[in-house]
Coordinates of C-alpha atoms in Angstrom, one line a residue:
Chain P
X1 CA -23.1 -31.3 -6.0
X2 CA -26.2 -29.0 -6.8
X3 CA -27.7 -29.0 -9.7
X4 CA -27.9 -25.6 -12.2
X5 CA -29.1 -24.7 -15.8
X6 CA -26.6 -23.0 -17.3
X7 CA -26.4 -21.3 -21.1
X8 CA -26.4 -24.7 -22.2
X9 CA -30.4 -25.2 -24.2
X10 CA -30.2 -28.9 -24.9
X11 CA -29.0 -31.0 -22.7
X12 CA -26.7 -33.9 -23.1
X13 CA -26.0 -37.4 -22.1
X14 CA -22.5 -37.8 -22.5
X15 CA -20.3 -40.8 -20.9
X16 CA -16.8 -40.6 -20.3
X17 CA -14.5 -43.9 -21.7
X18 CA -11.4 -43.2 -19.2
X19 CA -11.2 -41.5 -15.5
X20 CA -7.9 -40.3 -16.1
X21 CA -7.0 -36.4 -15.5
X22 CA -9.1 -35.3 -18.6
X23 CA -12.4 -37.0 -17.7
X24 CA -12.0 -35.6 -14.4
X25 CA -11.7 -32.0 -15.0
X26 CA -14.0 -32.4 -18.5
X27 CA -17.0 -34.5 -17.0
X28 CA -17.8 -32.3 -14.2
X29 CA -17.3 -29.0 -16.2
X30 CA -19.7 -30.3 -18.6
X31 CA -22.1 -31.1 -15.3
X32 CA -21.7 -27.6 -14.1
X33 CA -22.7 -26.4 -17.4
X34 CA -25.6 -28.2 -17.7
X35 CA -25.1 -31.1 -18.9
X36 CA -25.7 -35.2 -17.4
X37 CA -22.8 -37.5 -17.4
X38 CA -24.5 -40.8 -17.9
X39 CA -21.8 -43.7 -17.5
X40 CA -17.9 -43.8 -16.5
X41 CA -16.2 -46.2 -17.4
X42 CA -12.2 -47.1 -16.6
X43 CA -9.7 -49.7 -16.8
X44 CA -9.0 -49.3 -13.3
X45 CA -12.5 -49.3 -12.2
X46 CA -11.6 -47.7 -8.8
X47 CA -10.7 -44.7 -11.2
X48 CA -14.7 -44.5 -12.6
X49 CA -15.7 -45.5 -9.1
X50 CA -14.3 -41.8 -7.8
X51 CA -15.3 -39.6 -10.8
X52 CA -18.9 -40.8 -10.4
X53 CA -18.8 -39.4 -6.5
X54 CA -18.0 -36.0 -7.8
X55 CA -20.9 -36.4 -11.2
X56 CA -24.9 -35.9 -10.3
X57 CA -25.9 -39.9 -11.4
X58 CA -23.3 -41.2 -13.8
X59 CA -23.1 -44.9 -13.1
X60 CA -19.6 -47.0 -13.7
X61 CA -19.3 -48.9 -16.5
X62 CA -18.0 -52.4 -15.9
X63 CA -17.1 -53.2 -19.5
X64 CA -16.6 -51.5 -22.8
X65 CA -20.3 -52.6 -24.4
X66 CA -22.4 -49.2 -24.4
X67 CA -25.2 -51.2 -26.7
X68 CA -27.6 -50.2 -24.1
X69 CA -26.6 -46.6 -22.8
X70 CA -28.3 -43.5 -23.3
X71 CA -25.5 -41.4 -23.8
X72 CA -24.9 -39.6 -27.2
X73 CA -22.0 -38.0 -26.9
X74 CA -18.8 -40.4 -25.9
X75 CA -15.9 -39.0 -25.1
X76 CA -12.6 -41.6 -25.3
X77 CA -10.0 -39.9 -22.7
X78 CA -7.4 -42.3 -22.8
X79 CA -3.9 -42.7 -23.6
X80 CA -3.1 -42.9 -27.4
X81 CA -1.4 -46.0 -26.7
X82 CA -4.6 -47.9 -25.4
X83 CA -6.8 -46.4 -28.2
X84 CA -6.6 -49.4 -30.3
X85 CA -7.3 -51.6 -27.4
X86 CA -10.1 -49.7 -26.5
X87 CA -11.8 -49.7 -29.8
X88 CA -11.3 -53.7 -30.2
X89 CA -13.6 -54.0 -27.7
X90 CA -16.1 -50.9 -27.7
X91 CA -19.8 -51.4 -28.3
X92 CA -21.4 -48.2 -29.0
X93 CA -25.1 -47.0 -30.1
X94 CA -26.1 -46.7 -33.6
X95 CA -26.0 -42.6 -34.4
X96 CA -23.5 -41.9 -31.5
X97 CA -20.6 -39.8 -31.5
X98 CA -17.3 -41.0 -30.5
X99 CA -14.8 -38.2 -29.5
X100 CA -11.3 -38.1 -28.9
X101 CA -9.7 -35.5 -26.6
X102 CA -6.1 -36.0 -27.4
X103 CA -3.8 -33.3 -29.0
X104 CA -1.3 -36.0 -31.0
X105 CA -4.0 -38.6 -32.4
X106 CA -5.7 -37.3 -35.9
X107 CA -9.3 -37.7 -36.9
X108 CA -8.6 -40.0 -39.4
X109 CA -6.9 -42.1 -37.3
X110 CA -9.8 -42.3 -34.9
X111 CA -12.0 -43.7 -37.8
X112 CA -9.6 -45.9 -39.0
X113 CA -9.5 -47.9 -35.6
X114 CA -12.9 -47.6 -35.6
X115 CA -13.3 -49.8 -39.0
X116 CA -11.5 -52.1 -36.7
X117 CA -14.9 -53.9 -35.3
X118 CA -17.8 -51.6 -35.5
X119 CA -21.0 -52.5 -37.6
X120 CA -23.1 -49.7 -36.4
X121 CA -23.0 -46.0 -38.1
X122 CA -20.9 -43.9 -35.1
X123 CA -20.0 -40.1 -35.9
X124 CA -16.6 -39.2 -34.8
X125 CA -14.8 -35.9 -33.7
X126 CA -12.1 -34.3 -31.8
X127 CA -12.5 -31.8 -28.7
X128 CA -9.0 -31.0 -27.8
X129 CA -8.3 -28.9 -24.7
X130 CA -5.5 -27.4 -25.1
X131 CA -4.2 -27.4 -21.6
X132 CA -2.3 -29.6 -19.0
X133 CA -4.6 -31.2 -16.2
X134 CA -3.7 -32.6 -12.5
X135 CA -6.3 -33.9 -10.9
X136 CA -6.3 -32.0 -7.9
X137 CA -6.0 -28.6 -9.1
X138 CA -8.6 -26.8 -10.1
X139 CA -8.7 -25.2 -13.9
X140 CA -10.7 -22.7 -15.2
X141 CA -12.0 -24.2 -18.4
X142 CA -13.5 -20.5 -19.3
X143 CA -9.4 -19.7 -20.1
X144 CA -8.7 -22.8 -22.1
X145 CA -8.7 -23.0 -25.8
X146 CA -10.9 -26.1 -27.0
X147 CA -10.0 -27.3 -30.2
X148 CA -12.9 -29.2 -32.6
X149 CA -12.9 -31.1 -34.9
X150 CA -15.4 -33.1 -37.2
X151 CA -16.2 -33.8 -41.2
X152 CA -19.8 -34.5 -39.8
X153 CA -22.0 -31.2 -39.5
X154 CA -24.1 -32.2 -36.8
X155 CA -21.0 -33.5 -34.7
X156 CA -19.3 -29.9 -35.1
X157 CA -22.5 -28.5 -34.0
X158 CA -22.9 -30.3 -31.3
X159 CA -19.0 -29.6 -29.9
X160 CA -19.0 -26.1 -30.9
X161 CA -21.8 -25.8 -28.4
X162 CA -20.0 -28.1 -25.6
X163 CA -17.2 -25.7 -26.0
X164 CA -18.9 -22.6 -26.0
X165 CA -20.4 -23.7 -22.7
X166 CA -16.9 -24.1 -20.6
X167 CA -15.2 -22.2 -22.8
X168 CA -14.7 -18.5 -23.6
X169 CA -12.0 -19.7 -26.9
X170 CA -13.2 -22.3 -29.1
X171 CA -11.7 -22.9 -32.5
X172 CA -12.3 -25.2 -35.3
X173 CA -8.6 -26.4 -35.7
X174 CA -8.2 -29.5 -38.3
X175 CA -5.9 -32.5 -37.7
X176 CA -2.9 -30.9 -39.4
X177 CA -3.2 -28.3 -37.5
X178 CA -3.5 -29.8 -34.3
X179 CA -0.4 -31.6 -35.0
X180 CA 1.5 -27.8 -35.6
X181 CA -0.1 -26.7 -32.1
X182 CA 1.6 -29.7 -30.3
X183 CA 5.1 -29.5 -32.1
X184 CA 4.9 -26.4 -30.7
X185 CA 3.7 -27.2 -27.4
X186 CA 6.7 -29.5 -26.8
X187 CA 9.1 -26.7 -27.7
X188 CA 6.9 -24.3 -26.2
X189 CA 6.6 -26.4 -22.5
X190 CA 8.3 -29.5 -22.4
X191 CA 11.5 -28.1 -23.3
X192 CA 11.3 -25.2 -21.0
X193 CA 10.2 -27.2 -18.6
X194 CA 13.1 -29.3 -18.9
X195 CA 15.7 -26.0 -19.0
X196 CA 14.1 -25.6 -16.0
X197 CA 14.6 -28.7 -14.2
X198 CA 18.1 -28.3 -15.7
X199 CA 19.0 -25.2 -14.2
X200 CA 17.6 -26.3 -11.0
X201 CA 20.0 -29.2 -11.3
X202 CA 23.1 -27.3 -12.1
X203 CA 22.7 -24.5 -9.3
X204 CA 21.8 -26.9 -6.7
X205 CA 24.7 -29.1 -7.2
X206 CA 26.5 -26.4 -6.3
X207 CA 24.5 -25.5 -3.0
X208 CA 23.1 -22.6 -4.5
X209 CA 19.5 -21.8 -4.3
X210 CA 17.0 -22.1 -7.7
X211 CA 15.3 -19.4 -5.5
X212 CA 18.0 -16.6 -6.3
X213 CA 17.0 -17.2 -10.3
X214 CA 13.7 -17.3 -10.6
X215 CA 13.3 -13.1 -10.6
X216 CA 15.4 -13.3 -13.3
X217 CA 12.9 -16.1 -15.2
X218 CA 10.0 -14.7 -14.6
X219 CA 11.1 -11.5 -16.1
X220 CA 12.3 -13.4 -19.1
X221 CA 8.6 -14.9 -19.1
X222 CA 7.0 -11.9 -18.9
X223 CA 8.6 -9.9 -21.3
X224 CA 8.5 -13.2 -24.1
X225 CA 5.1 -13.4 -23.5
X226 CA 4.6 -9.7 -24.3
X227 CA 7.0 -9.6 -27.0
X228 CA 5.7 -9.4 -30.4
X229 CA 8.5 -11.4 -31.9
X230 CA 9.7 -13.2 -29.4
X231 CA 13.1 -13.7 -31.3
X232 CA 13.8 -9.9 -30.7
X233 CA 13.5 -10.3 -26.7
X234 CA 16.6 -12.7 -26.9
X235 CA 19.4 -11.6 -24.6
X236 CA 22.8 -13.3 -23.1
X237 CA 26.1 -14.4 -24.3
X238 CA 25.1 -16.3 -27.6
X239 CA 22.7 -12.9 -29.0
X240 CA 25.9 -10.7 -28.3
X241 CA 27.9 -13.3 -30.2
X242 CA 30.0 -13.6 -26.7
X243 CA 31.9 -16.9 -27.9
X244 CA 34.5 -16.4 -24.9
X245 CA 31.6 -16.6 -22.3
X246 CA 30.1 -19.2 -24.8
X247 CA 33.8 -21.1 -24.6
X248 CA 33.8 -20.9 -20.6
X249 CA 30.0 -22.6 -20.3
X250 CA 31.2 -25.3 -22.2
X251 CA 34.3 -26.0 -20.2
X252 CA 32.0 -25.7 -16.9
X253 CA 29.5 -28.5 -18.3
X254 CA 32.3 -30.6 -19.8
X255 CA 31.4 -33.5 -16.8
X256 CA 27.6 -33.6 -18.1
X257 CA 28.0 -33.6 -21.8
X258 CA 24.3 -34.6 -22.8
X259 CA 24.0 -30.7 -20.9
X260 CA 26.7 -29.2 -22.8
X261 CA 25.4 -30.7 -26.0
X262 CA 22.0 -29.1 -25.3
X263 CA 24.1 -25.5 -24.6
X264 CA 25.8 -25.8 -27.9
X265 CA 23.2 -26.7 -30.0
X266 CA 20.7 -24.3 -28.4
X267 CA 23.5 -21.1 -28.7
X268 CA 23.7 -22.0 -32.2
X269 CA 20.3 -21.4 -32.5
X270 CA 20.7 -18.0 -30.9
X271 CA 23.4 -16.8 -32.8
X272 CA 21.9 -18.2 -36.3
X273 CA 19.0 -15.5 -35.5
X274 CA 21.2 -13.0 -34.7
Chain H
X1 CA 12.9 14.0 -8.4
X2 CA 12.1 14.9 -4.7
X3 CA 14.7 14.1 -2.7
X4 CA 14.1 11.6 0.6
X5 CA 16.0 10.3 3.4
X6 CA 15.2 7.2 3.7
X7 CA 17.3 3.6 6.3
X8 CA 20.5 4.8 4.9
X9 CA 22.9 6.3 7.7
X10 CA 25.6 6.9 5.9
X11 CA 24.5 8.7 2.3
X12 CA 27.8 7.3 -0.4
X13 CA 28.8 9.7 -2.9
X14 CA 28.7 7.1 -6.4
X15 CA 30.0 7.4 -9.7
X16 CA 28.9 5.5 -12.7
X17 CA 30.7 4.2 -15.8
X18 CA 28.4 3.5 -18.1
X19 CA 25.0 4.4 -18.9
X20 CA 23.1 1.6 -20.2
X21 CA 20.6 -0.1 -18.1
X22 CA 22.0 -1.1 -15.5
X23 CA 23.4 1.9 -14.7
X24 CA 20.2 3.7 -15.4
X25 CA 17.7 1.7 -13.1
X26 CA 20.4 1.3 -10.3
X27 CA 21.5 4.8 -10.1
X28 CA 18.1 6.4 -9.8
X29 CA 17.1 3.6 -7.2
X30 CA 20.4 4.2 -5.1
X31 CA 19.4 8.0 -4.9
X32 CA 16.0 6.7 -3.5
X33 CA 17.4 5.2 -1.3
X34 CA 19.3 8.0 0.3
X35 CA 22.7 7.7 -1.9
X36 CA 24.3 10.5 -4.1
X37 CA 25.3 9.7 -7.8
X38 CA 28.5 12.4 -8.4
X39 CA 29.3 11.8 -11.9
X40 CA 28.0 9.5 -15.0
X41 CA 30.1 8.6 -17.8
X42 CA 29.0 7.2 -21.2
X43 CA 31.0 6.1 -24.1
X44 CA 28.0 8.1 -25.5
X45 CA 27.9 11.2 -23.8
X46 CA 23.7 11.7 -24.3
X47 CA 23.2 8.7 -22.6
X48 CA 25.2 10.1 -19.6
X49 CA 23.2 13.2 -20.3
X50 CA 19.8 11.6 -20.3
X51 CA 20.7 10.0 -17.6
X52 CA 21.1 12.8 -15.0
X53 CA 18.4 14.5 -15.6
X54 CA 16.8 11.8 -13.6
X55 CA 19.4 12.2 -10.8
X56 CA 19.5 15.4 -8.2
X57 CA 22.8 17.2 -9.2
X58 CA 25.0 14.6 -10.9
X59 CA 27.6 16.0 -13.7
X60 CA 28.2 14.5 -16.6
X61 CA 31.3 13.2 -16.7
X62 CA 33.2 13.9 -20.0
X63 CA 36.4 11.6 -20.0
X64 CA 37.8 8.7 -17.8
X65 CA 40.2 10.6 -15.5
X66 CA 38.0 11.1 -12.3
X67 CA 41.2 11.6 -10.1
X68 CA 39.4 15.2 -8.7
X69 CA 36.1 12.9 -8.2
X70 CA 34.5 13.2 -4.8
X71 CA 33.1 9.7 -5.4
X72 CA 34.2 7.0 -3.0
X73 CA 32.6 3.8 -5.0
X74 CA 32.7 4.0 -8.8
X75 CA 30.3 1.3 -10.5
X76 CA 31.4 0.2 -13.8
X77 CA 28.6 -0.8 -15.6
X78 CA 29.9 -0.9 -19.1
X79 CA 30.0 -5.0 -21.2
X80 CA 32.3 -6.9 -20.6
X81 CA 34.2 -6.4 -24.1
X82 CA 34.3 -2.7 -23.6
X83 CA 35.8 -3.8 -19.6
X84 CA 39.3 -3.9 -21.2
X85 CA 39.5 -0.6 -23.3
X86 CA 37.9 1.3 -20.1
X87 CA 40.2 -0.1 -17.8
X88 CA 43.3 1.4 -19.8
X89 CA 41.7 5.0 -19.7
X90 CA 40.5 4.9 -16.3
X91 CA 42.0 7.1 -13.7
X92 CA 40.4 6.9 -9.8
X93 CA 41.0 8.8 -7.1
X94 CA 43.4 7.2 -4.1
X95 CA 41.8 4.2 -2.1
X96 CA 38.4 4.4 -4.3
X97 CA 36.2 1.4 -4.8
X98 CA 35.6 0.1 -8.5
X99 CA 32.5 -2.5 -8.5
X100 CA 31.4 -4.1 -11.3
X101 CA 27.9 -5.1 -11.9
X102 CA 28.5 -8.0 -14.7
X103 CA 27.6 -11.5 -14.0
X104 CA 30.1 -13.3 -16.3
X105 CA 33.4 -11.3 -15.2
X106 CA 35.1 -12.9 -12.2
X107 CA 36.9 -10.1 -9.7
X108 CA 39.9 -11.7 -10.2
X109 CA 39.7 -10.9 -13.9
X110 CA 38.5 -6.6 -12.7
X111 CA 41.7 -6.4 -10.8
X112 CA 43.8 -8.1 -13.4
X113 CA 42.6 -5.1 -15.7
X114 CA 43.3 -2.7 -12.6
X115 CA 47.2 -3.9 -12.8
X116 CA 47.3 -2.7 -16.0
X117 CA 47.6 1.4 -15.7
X118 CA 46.8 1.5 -11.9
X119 CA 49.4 3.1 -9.7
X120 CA 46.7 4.5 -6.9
X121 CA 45.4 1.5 -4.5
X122 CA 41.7 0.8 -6.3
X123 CA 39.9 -1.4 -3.9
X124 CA 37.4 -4.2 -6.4
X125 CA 34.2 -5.7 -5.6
X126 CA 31.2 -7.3 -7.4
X127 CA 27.5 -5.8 -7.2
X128 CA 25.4 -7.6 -9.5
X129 CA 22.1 -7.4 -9.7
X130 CA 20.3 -10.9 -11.0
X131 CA 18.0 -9.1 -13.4
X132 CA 17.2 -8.3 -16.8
X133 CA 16.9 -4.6 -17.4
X134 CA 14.8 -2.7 -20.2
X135 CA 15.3 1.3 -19.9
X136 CA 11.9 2.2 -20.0
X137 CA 10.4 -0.8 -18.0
X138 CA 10.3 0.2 -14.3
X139 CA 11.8 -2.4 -12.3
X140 CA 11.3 -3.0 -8.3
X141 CA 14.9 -3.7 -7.1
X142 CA 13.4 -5.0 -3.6
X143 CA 13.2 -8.1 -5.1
X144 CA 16.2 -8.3 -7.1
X145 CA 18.8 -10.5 -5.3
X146 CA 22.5 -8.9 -5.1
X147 CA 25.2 -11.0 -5.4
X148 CA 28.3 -9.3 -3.8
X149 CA 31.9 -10.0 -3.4
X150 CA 34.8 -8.7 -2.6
X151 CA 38.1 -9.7 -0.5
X152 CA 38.3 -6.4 1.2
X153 CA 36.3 -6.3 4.3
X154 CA 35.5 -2.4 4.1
X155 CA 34.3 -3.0 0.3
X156 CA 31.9 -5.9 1.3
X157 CA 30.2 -3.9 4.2
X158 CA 29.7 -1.0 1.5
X159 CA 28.2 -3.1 -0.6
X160 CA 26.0 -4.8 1.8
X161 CA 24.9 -2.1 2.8
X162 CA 24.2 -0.6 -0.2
X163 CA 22.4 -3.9 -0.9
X164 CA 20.5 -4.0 1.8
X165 CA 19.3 0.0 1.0
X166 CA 17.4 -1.3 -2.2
X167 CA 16.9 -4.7 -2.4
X168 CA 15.7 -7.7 0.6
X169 CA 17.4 -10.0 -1.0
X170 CA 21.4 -9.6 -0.5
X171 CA 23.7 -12.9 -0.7
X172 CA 27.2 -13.1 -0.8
X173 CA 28.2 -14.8 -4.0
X174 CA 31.9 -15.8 -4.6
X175 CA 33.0 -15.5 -8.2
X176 CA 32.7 -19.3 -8.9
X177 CA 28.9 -19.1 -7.8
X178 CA 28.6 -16.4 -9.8
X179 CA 29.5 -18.6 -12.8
X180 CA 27.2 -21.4 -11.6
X181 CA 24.0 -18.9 -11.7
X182 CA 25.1 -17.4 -14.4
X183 CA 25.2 -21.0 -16.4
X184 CA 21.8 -21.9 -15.4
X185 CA 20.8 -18.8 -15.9
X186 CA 21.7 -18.9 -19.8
X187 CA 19.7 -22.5 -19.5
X188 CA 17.0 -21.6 -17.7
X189 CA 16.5 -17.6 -19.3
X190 CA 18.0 -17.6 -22.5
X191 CA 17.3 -21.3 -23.8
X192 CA 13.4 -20.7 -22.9
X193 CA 13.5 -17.7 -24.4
X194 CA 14.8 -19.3 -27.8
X195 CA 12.4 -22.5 -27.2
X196 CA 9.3 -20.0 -27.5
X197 CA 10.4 -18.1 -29.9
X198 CA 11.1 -21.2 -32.2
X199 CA 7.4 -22.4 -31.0
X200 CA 6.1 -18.8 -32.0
X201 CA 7.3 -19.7 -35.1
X202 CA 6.4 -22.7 -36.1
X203 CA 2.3 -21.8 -35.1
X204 CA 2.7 -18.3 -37.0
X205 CA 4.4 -20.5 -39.9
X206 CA 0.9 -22.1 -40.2
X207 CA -0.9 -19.1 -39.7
X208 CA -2.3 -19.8 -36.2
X209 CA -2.4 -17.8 -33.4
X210 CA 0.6 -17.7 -30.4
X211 CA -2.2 -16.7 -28.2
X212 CA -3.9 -20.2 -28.5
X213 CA -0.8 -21.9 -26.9
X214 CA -0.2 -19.6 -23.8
X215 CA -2.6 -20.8 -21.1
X216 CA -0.7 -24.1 -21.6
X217 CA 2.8 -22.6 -21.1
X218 CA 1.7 -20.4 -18.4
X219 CA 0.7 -23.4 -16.2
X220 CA 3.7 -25.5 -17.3
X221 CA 5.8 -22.3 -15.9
X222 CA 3.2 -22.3 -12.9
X223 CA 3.9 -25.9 -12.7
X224 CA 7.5 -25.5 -12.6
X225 CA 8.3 -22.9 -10.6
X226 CA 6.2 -24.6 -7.5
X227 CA 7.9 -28.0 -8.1
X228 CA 10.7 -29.0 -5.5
X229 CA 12.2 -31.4 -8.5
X230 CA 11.2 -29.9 -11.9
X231 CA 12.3 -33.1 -13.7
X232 CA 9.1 -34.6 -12.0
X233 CA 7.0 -32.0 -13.3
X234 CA 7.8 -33.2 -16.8
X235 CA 5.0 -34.2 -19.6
X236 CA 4.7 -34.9 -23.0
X237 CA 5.8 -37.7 -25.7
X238 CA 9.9 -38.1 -24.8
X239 CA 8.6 -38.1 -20.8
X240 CA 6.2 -41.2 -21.7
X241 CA 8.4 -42.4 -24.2
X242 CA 6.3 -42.2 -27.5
X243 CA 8.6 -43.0 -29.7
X244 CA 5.8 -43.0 -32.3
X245 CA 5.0 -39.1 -31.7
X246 CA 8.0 -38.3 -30.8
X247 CA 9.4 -39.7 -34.9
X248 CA 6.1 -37.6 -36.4
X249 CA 7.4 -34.2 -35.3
X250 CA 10.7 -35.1 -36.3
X251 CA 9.3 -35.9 -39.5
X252 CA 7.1 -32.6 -39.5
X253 CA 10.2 -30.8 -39.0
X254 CA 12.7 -31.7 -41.4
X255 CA 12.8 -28.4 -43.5
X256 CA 13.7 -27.2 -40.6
X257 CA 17.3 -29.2 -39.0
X258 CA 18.1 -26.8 -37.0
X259 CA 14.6 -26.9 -35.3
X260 CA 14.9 -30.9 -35.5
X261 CA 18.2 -30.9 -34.1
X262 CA 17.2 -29.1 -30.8
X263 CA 13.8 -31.4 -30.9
X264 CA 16.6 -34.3 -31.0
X265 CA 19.0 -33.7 -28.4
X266 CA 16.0 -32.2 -25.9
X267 CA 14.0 -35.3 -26.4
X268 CA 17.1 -37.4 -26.1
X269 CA 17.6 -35.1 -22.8
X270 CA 13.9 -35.8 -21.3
X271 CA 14.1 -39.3 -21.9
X272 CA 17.5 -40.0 -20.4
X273 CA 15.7 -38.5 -17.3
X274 CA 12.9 -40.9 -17.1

């Protein structure tokens, strides 16, 4: 991969804890944009052993004990779940930052495992991006929104200016808010997505095709996306109050009840807003 | 509007009941297409009004008796409460063809409302367009699929061809089927529609912005829509099965149980899936 100088003045050593979809997409963003990935390192150490293919000279990590490393910046891209593991056994740099990229784990949190074992002084943040990442499809960081985090000044500093070099939306957002953005993001795509799959269920039990509907849903996506209050684009037989269309649903999903349970309690919804 | 011939051989004199968006966006693109609209009626006789001034020389139509009407296929494009009180009124000339473009109303139910005053020979068939209209939003009906029915062989060749004239996509869709799309479509349109909204809601509640969340939904809908099996596009905390996470949003939305009740029975949903 060729090297370029980008916008980014200072250049950073920054090693990646994790090889998981995040660290994929983040670590050689942050290459492109100038900066040096130092180490990788990953549970599965085949994972680490990949990444570093696609990085300029990061090295795999073996073990969790960064006593030595160069690195400034760490970023910790793993589950929530493994966090605490992780931080049982991490060895860091005295004056390094530690820095969480999850959307569900609070700053506070972060330090609090940290407490766990550390004796050295480690700066912690939060650089959230708030999008969905597979590992073989490319994303255009310049369209995600990165959210920072960090009491520490120079931390904040130092994130505001790794976002602003991928980025073209960076936002201080706080723990509490964070936590609002992801509520929302589970209504917002999870639940769609599993309407969706839903849907997709229902018309191809009945050897229709999911083809025929999606005009019709990417209409309805369109015009909520546009929609200044989304509530007011609301259309079908629950926002006309049609309860004897609402009544024959019902009937039809009465052999899948968790799906008619899901149509009841979202038409109640509708018509509440009415 | 300048008047063209265009892959119709045989130009239809139409009549339409009804002059709310359906009827406008599907007469105007039938006279594209080579067809002739004869007469509008509206409940509300400036809609009808309004209406034809977009059409070459249809009349406005000032009551239901169209027994002098040149019209050979009248589409009824009025909701499905006001079907019953039309149907009462309605007067059509001898061996005329009433469609209706609904997707909830079975033909079956059309001709039961025929028996009621009818003593001409009214031939019945379905024509519905699987859209969402807006008046003033221009729509391209070539890729609208038409769902047609009828048990009359001469009304389903009229209609597929009529089909064929403005859209590619033309299925024959028996009233059952129509039922099944019509189901999913209430999941897959209406319930998304309701799950952004809410999410709107919540981040506005907390006076971020909706904007910050909508590169993440548009690649979960990019996700989903290329997925052969959306339930295996699924992510988030009831798809890993963090029960943790998944008991802190509850928690953060318990001023809200209507909003926690969906977040319940979705999550419930997703995780039965897993």
């Amino acid at each position: 991969m060729p090297w370029r100088i980008t916008k980014s003045y200072n250049q950073l050593k920054i090693s990646f804890i994790g090889a998981g979809n995040v660290s994929w997409h983040l670590a050689q963003t942050l290459e492109n944009a100038g900066h040096n990935v130092a180490e990788v390192f990953s549970r599965n150490v085949k994972n680490a052993e990949e990444l570093t293919k696609y990085l300029y000279d990061a090295k795999v990590q073996r073990d969790l004990n960064f006593a030595d490393s160069q690195a400034k910046v760490f970023f910790l891209c793993v589950t929530d779940d493994s966090m605490l593991e992780v931080a049982k056994q991490l060895v860091l740099p005295e004056d390094s930052m530690l820095i969480h990229t999850s959307g569900s784990k609070s700053l506070a949190e972060l330090d609090e495992l940290l407490r766990l074992n550390s004796d050295v002084t480690i700066k912690t943040g939060v650089f959230y991006p708030l999008q969905t990442f597979t590992k073989n499809y490319k994303v255009n960081f310049a369209e995600i929104p990165i959210c920072i985090e960090s009491e520490e000044e120079d931390v904040e500093k130092v994130l505001i200016n790794l976002g602003q070099d991928i980025s073209d939306i960076t936002y201080l957002i706080n723990s509490e808010e964070r936590r609002v953005l992801h509520v929302a993001a589970v209504f917002a795509c999870n639940f769609t997505n599993h309407l969706w799959a839903v849907a997709q269920e229902i018309v191809e039990d009945n050897e229709l095709e999911f083809d025929l509907l999606k005009p019709l849903i990417n209409e309805t996506f369109r015009k909520a996306m546009s929609a200044e209050n989304i509530f007011k684009a609301q259309t079908g037989p629950a926002r006309r109050g049609d309860n004897k269309i609402i009544n024959q649903h019902l009937l039809f999903l009465k052999q899948q009840p968790d799906y008619q349970q899901i149509y009841r309690v979202l038409s109640e919804g509708i018509l509440k807003k009415k």
